[in-house]
Amino acid sequence: MLVAFKRLLRPFVSLPQNDLWERQRVFNLILLDVFEQHLQEWKDHQERVEERIGDLDHRTRHLESFLRKGLDEVMRHDDALFGRVDRKLDRYRRETDELAGLLRTALARGSEAGKELREADADVSYIDFEHRFRGAEEDIRDRVRVYLPRLRQAAPVLDLGCGRGEALALLEAEGVECRGVDPSSAMVRHCLQRGLDVDQKDALAALAQTEPASLGGVVSFHVIEHLGPEDIERLVRLAFAALRPGGILVLETPNPLSVAVTARSFWLDPTHKRPVHPEALAACYEQAGFTGIERLDLRPYPEEERLPEIPLDGLDGQSRELADRLNRLRDELDDFLFGYRDYALIGERPGAWPDPPPSRATGSAD
């Protein structure tokens, strides 16, 4: 019964369904055709892009090749040019050194007429020495900072043998009134170019010409080792006279208590006469009348240049005791061999003597 009913309804169902299937098939064919057209257009566009990329890549490679060849050519030209310049500079340097040697020989053999030229040559040589062995100006200025707490209230300050003017520049930057003297005309010109107040004078002559009790501070860094004992004593006495009560004298010099200094670095400067022992200098201060004399030990040698210490970690008993004794001996020997490279002696001119009490009037005898 059910089968017969389905057969009766089949024509009514199959006809609309076939129509729908036909419409779907036509739609799918149209959609596929549109998709194929767009796909072909995308492929054509992709091919054109690839062609342009290939053309740009070819042009880029061509440009890189051109630039590389050009740069290589320029570099070869520059190398050849610099090579010629270097050879010329070497030749000029050799000729200059030879001429300078001949000039110094002629000056050494010359008469009194060549005295100024010999002095100028000595000035230039000493400036070169300062840059090579004394250190850069920034380093020297940093070393002088240790005196600032004492010198800020010591104006005016006179720097004897001011050299390149490192101390003067530092004091001026701190607002401390100061001036300097130096016998080297080249050093004086260098200081004047920096706007510092400097005169070309000998240290002793400058002190002798200074008004008594007119200065708050007299400083001199690495100068007294260039003087004889009599001149050092005179310098200290003249400084005492030039200082007002409460004024200070600061003299810095290489430390002769360090063997490394006296046996090695001190004699790098051929104008050094002799090391100045701190006790001898202190006695000179005392004889001149200075009080409150203090010694500053300056510029210790770096640890890597000193004697090594035996580590005690991991040692015990007799081994530790022996290593500790060796380390104490090492400390004494290390201080003797190295110690400090420089020292400074600071002395103060004492205040004025108090006025004597008034004498009592005495009557005449009857």
Short mmCIF file of C-alpha atoms in Angstrom, two decimals:
data_model
loop_
_atom_site.label_atom_id
_atom_site.label_comp_id
_atom_site.label_asym_id
_atom_site.label_seq_id
_atom_site.Cartn_x
_atom_site.Cartn_y
_atom_site.Cartn_z
CA MET A 1 0.00 0.00 0.00
CA LEU A 2 2.84 2.39 0.98
CA VAL A 3 4.87 1.45 -2.10
CA ALA A 4 1.95 2.13 -4.36
CA PHE A 5 1.46 5.53 -2.70
CA LYS A 6 5.14 6.47 -3.30
CA ARG A 7 4.91 5.48 -6.93
CA LEU A 8 1.82 7.68 -7.26
CA LEU A 9 3.62 10.73 -5.75
CA ARG A 10 6.99 10.27 -7.51
CA PRO A 11 6.09 12.26 -10.69
CA PHE A 12 4.96 15.22 -8.61
CA VAL A 13 8.27 15.30 -6.64
CA SER A 14 10.87 14.41 -9.31
CA LEU A 15 9.88 17.12 -11.79
CA PRO A 16 10.56 20.15 -9.45
CA GLN A 17 13.71 18.47 -8.10
CA ASN A 18 15.12 17.96 -11.59
CA ASP A 19 14.54 21.62 -12.33
CA LEU A 20 16.44 22.66 -9.18
CA TRP A 21 19.35 20.38 -10.06
CA GLU A 22 19.55 21.86 -13.52
CA ARG A 23 19.60 25.39 -12.17
CA GLN A 24 22.35 24.45 -9.65
CA ARG A 25 24.42 22.86 -12.43
CA VAL A 26 24.13 26.00 -14.60
CA PHE A 27 25.09 28.20 -11.62
CA ASN A 28 28.11 26.03 -10.86
CA LEU A 29 29.26 26.18 -14.48
CA ILE A 30 28.97 29.99 -14.53
CA LEU A 31 30.78 30.29 -11.15
CA LEU A 32 33.56 27.99 -12.35
CA ASP A 33 33.93 30.02 -15.54
CA VAL A 34 34.18 33.30 -13.56
CA PHE A 35 36.70 31.72 -11.17
CA GLU A 36 38.81 30.47 -14.08
CA GLN A 37 38.79 33.97 -15.62
CA HIS A 38 39.94 35.59 -12.36
CA LEU A 39 42.53 32.88 -11.86
CA GLN A 40 43.92 33.49 -15.32
CA GLU A 41 43.99 37.25 -14.71
CA TRP A 42 45.89 36.67 -11.40
CA LYS A 43 48.37 34.37 -13.21
CA ASP A 44 48.91 37.02 -15.89
CA HIS A 45 49.45 39.68 -13.22
CA GLN A 46 51.84 37.38 -11.35
CA GLU A 47 53.84 36.82 -14.51
CA ARG A 48 54.07 40.57 -15.14
CA VAL A 49 55.22 41.13 -11.54
CA GLU A 50 57.84 38.41 -11.86
CA GLU A 51 59.04 39.94 -15.10
CA ARG A 52 59.37 43.35 -13.41
CA ILE A 53 61.15 41.80 -10.42
CA GLY A 54 63.52 40.02 -12.76
CA ASP A 55 64.17 43.26 -14.62
CA LEU A 56 64.79 45.16 -11.36
CA ASP A 57 67.06 42.39 -10.11
CA HIS A 58 69.04 42.55 -13.34
CA ARG A 59 69.32 46.31 -13.09
CA THR A 60 70.31 46.07 -9.40
CA ARG A 61 73.04 43.53 -10.15
CA HIS A 62 74.27 45.73 -12.95
CA LEU A 63 74.33 48.79 -10.67
CA GLU A 64 76.11 46.88 -7.89
CA SER A 65 78.67 45.63 -10.37
CA PHE A 66 79.19 49.16 -11.67
CA LEU A 67 79.54 50.60 -8.16
CA ARG A 68 81.86 47.81 -7.07
CA LYS A 69 84.11 48.36 -10.02
CA GLY A 70 84.04 52.11 -9.44
CA LEU A 71 84.77 51.79 -5.72
CA ASP A 72 87.55 49.32 -6.37
CA GLU A 73 89.06 51.76 -8.81
CA VAL A 74 88.73 54.65 -6.35
CA MET A 75 90.23 52.57 -3.55
CA ARG A 76 93.14 51.51 -5.73
CA HIS A 77 93.68 55.14 -6.64
CA ASP A 78 93.45 56.23 -2.97
CA ASP A 79 95.83 53.48 -1.86
CA ALA A 80 98.34 54.58 -4.44
CA LEU A 81 97.86 58.23 -3.48
CA PHE A 82 98.19 57.57 0.25
CA GLY A 83 101.20 55.39 -0.38
CA ARG A 84 102.88 58.28 -2.18
CA VAL A 85 101.89 60.69 0.61
CA ASP A 86 103.26 58.34 3.29
CA ARG A 87 106.53 57.99 1.44
CA LYS A 88 106.80 61.76 1.09
CA LEU A 89 105.96 62.30 4.76
CA ASP A 90 108.57 59.75 5.80
CA ARG A 91 111.13 61.47 3.63
CA TYR A 92 110.20 64.91 4.97
CA ARG A 93 110.31 63.57 8.53
CA ARG A 94 113.78 62.15 8.03
CA GLU A 95 114.96 65.38 6.44
CA THR A 96 113.41 67.44 9.26
CA ASP A 97 115.04 65.28 11.93
CA GLU A 98 118.36 65.57 10.15
CA LEU A 99 118.03 69.36 9.82
CA ALA A 100 117.01 69.66 13.48
CA GLY A 101 120.05 67.64 14.51
CA LEU A 102 122.32 69.80 12.39
CA LEU A 103 120.71 72.95 13.81
CA ARG A 104 121.22 71.77 17.40
CA THR A 105 124.83 70.92 16.59
CA ALA A 106 125.34 74.38 15.10
CA LEU A 107 123.72 76.01 18.12
CA ALA A 108 125.89 74.00 20.49
CA ARG A 109 128.97 75.21 18.63
CA GLY A 110 127.69 78.74 18.17
CA SER A 111 128.73 81.89 19.93
CA GLU A 112 126.80 84.15 22.28
CA ALA A 113 124.75 85.34 19.31
CA GLY A 114 122.99 81.98 19.21
CA LYS A 115 122.09 81.96 22.92
CA GLU A 116 118.42 82.89 22.35
CA LEU A 117 118.05 80.17 19.73
CA ARG A 118 119.59 77.62 22.09
CA GLU A 119 117.21 78.67 24.86
CA ALA A 120 114.23 78.43 22.49
CA ASP A 121 115.32 74.96 21.43
CA ALA A 122 115.62 73.93 25.08
CA ASP A 123 112.11 75.25 25.77
CA VAL A 124 110.61 73.25 22.92
CA SER A 125 112.49 70.14 24.00
CA TYR A 126 111.24 70.51 27.58
CA ILE A 127 107.64 70.96 26.47
CA ASP A 128 107.95 67.72 24.52
CA PHE A 129 109.42 66.09 27.64
CA GLU A 130 106.48 67.33 29.77
CA HIS A 131 103.95 65.78 27.40
CA ARG A 132 105.86 62.52 27.17
CA PHE A 133 106.85 61.82 30.79
CA ARG A 134 105.01 64.19 33.15
CA GLY A 135 101.56 63.29 31.87
CA ALA A 136 98.58 64.91 30.19
CA GLU A 137 97.39 68.27 31.51
CA GLU A 138 94.12 66.69 32.70
CA ASP A 139 96.07 64.17 34.81
CA ILE A 140 98.22 66.88 36.40
CA ARG A 141 95.13 68.97 37.14
CA ASP A 142 93.53 65.98 38.89
CA ARG A 143 96.66 65.52 41.03
CA VAL A 144 96.52 69.16 42.17
CA ARG A 145 92.93 68.77 43.42
CA VAL A 146 94.23 67.32 46.70
CA TYR A 147 95.40 70.82 47.70
CA LEU A 148 92.14 72.63 46.95
CA PRO A 149 90.71 72.45 50.50
CA ARG A 150 93.83 74.26 51.76
CA LEU A 151 94.17 76.76 48.93
CA ARG A 152 90.57 77.96 48.62
CA GLN A 153 91.12 80.26 51.63
CA ALA A 154 94.76 81.08 50.76
CA ALA A 155 94.31 83.70 48.05
CA PRO A 156 96.27 85.21 46.50
CA VAL A 157 98.37 82.19 45.48
CA LEU A 158 101.70 82.34 43.66
CA ASP A 159 102.70 79.26 41.62
CA LEU A 160 106.48 79.01 41.20
CA GLY A 161 107.46 77.19 38.01
CA CYS A 162 103.86 76.95 36.86
CA GLY A 163 104.77 75.06 33.66
CA ARG A 164 101.74 74.47 31.47
CA GLY A 165 99.47 76.15 34.05
CA GLU A 166 97.47 73.14 35.26
CA ALA A 167 97.36 74.33 38.88
CA LEU A 168 96.56 77.92 37.89
CA ALA A 169 93.69 76.81 35.66
CA LEU A 170 92.23 74.69 38.46
CA LEU A 171 92.54 77.46 41.06
CA GLU A 172 91.04 80.01 38.68
CA ALA A 173 88.11 77.69 37.99
CA GLU A 174 87.55 77.50 41.78
CA GLY A 175 87.52 81.30 42.03
CA VAL A 176 90.91 81.51 43.79
CA GLU A 177 93.01 84.57 42.92
CA CYS A 178 96.33 83.29 41.58
CA ARG A 179 99.28 84.04 39.35
CA GLY A 180 102.33 82.14 38.20
CA VAL A 181 105.92 82.53 37.09
CA ASP A 182 108.09 80.30 34.93
CA PRO A 183 111.54 80.81 33.37
CA SER A 184 110.52 79.10 30.11
CA SER A 185 109.28 81.48 27.41
CA ALA A 186 107.45 78.63 25.68
CA MET A 187 105.59 77.69 28.89
CA VAL A 188 104.68 81.33 29.50
CA ARG A 189 103.33 81.71 25.96
CA HIS A 190 101.29 78.54 26.43
CA CYS A 191 99.78 79.89 29.67
CA LEU A 192 99.08 83.34 28.24
CA GLN A 193 97.24 81.75 25.30
CA ARG A 194 94.97 80.10 27.89
CA GLY A 195 94.30 83.47 29.53
CA LEU A 196 96.32 82.76 32.70
CA ASP A 197 98.23 85.43 34.64
CA VAL A 198 101.85 84.34 34.18
CA ASP A 199 105.19 86.17 34.00
CA GLN A 200 108.51 84.92 32.70
CA LYS A 201 110.62 84.98 35.86
CA ASP A 202 112.89 82.81 37.94
CA ALA A 203 111.21 81.49 41.10
CA LEU A 204 113.75 83.04 43.47
CA ALA A 205 113.66 86.38 41.67
CA ALA A 206 109.85 86.41 41.73
CA LEU A 207 109.78 85.78 45.49
CA ALA A 208 112.45 88.40 46.15
CA GLN A 209 110.37 90.98 44.26
CA THR A 210 107.12 90.09 46.07
CA GLU A 211 105.86 92.53 48.68
CA PRO A 212 106.32 91.05 52.19
CA ALA A 213 103.28 89.41 53.80
CA SER A 214 101.22 89.90 50.63
CA LEU A 215 100.44 86.29 49.71
CA GLY A 216 98.11 83.71 51.19
CA GLY A 217 99.76 80.75 49.49
CA VAL A 218 102.96 79.83 47.66
CA VAL A 219 102.95 76.55 45.72
CA SER A 220 105.56 74.84 43.61
CA PHE A 221 105.12 71.46 41.97
CA HIS A 222 108.20 69.49 40.90
CA VAL A 223 110.59 72.43 40.90
CA ILE A 224 112.89 72.10 43.93
CA GLU A 225 114.52 68.93 42.54
CA HIS A 226 115.95 71.25 39.85
CA LEU A 227 117.64 73.43 42.50
CA GLY A 228 120.70 73.10 44.66
CA PRO A 229 120.46 72.92 48.49
CA GLU A 230 121.32 76.60 48.95
CA ASP A 231 118.63 77.69 46.47
CA ILE A 232 116.02 75.47 48.14
CA GLU A 233 116.81 77.01 51.53
CA ARG A 234 116.61 80.51 50.04
CA LEU A 235 113.31 79.72 48.32
CA VAL A 236 111.75 78.57 51.61
CA ARG A 237 112.96 81.67 53.48
CA LEU A 238 111.78 84.04 50.73
CA ALA A 239 108.41 82.30 50.68
CA PHE A 240 108.11 82.76 54.45
CA ALA A 241 108.71 86.49 54.02
CA ALA A 242 106.19 86.78 51.16
CA LEU A 243 103.41 85.00 53.09
CA ARG A 244 101.08 86.74 55.49
CA PRO A 245 100.48 85.18 58.93
CA GLY A 246 98.46 82.02 58.39
CA GLY A 247 99.69 81.66 54.79
CA ILE A 248 100.89 78.26 53.59
CA LEU A 249 103.82 76.97 51.55
CA VAL A 250 103.32 73.82 49.44
CA LEU A 251 106.31 72.14 47.80
CA GLU A 252 105.80 68.90 45.87
CA THR A 253 108.69 66.77 44.61
CA PRO A 254 109.55 63.14 43.71
CA ASN A 255 109.82 60.84 46.71
CA PRO A 256 113.45 59.70 47.31
CA LEU A 257 112.28 57.14 49.90
CA SER A 258 111.10 54.96 47.00
CA VAL A 259 113.95 53.06 45.32
CA ALA A 260 111.89 52.78 42.12
CA VAL A 261 111.79 56.59 41.95
CA THR A 262 115.43 57.32 42.72
CA ALA A 263 116.76 54.50 40.57
CA ARG A 264 114.43 54.85 37.62
CA SER A 265 111.90 57.63 37.03
CA PHE A 266 113.75 60.50 38.74
CA TRP A 267 116.58 60.51 36.24
CA LEU A 268 114.32 60.57 33.17
CA ASP A 269 114.54 64.37 33.42
CA PRO A 270 118.15 65.39 32.68
CA THR A 271 117.61 68.76 34.39
CA HIS A 272 117.04 67.13 37.79
CA LYS A 273 119.94 67.86 40.16
CA ARG A 274 119.28 65.67 43.18
CA PRO A 275 116.35 64.18 45.13
CA VAL A 276 115.16 66.16 48.14
CA HIS A 277 114.77 64.11 51.33
CA PRO A 278 111.52 64.95 53.17
CA GLU A 279 113.26 65.22 56.55
CA ALA A 280 115.87 67.62 55.17
CA LEU A 281 113.11 69.73 53.61
CA ALA A 282 111.15 69.69 56.89
CA ALA A 283 114.23 70.94 58.71
CA CYS A 284 114.51 73.74 56.16
CA TYR A 285 110.87 74.67 56.85
CA GLU A 286 111.49 74.71 60.61
CA GLN A 287 114.61 76.87 60.33
CA ALA A 288 112.68 79.38 58.20
CA GLY A 289 109.98 79.65 60.90
CA PHE A 290 107.13 77.53 59.51
CA THR A 291 104.91 75.60 61.91
CA GLY A 292 102.28 72.87 61.55
CA ILE A 293 104.50 71.12 59.00
CA GLU A 294 102.70 68.20 57.35
CA ARG A 295 103.84 65.65 54.77
CA LEU A 296 101.47 64.25 52.14
CA ASP A 297 102.44 60.99 50.43
CA LEU A 298 101.13 61.08 46.87
CA ARG A 299 100.60 58.74 43.93
CA PRO A 300 101.21 55.19 45.19
CA TYR A 301 102.34 52.67 42.62
CA PRO A 302 99.47 50.52 41.30
CA GLU A 303 99.14 47.07 42.87
CA GLU A 304 100.05 45.26 39.65
CA GLU A 305 103.47 46.93 39.68
CA ARG A 306 104.23 46.07 43.32
CA LEU A 307 105.43 42.88 45.00
CA PRO A 308 102.76 40.14 45.15
CA GLU A 309 101.27 39.07 48.49
CA ILE A 310 101.01 35.41 49.55
CA PRO A 311 97.30 34.47 49.91
CA LEU A 312 96.51 33.00 53.35
CA ASP A 313 93.30 31.24 52.31
CA GLY A 314 93.64 27.48 52.62
CA LEU A 315 96.69 27.67 54.90
CA ASP A 316 96.69 26.66 58.55
CA GLY A 317 99.05 26.06 61.38
CA GLN A 318 102.75 26.60 60.79
CA SER A 319 102.29 27.26 57.06
CA ARG A 320 99.89 30.13 57.75
CA GLU A 321 102.20 31.62 60.37
CA LEU A 322 105.18 31.45 57.98
CA ALA A 323 103.18 32.98 55.11
CA ASP A 324 101.98 35.79 57.41
CA ARG A 325 105.57 36.58 58.45
CA LEU A 326 106.64 36.59 54.79
CA ASN A 327 103.78 38.98 53.95
CA ARG A 328 104.87 41.40 56.70
CA LEU A 329 108.40 41.25 55.35
CA ARG A 330 106.99 41.78 51.87
CA ASP A 331 105.15 44.92 53.07
CA GLU A 332 108.35 46.44 54.44
CA LEU A 333 110.32 45.57 51.31
CA ASP A 334 107.50 46.76 49.04
CA ASP A 335 107.34 50.15 50.78
CA PHE A 336 111.10 50.45 50.48
CA LEU A 337 111.21 49.54 46.79
CA PHE A 338 108.04 51.27 45.63
CA GLY A 339 106.06 53.26 48.20
CA TYR A 340 104.80 56.60 46.88
CA ARG A 341 106.08 58.32 43.77
CA ASP A 342 105.75 61.88 45.11
CA TYR A 343 105.41 63.72 48.39
CA ALA A 344 104.46 67.26 49.37
CA LEU A 345 105.43 69.27 52.41
CA ILE A 346 102.98 71.87 53.71
CA GLY A 347 103.96 74.49 56.25
CA GLU A 348 102.15 77.49 57.73
CA ARG A 349 103.55 80.86 58.65
CA PRO A 350 102.46 81.39 62.25
CA GLY A 351 100.36 84.35 63.32
CA ALA A 352 101.93 87.64 64.29
CA TRP A 353 103.67 87.83 67.63
CA PRO A 354 101.43 89.42 70.30
CA ASP A 355 102.21 92.98 71.24
CA PRO A 356 104.37 93.22 74.38
CA PRO A 357 102.53 94.38 77.51
CA PRO A 358 102.91 98.10 78.26
CA SER A 359 105.71 98.89 80.70
CA ARG A 360 104.78 100.36 84.09
CA ALA A 361 106.00 103.90 84.75
CA THR A 362 108.65 104.11 87.41
CA GLY A 363 109.15 107.18 89.57
CA SER A 364 112.51 108.87 90.08
CA ALA A 365 114.46 108.21 93.24
CA ASP A 366 114.39 110.80 95.90
#
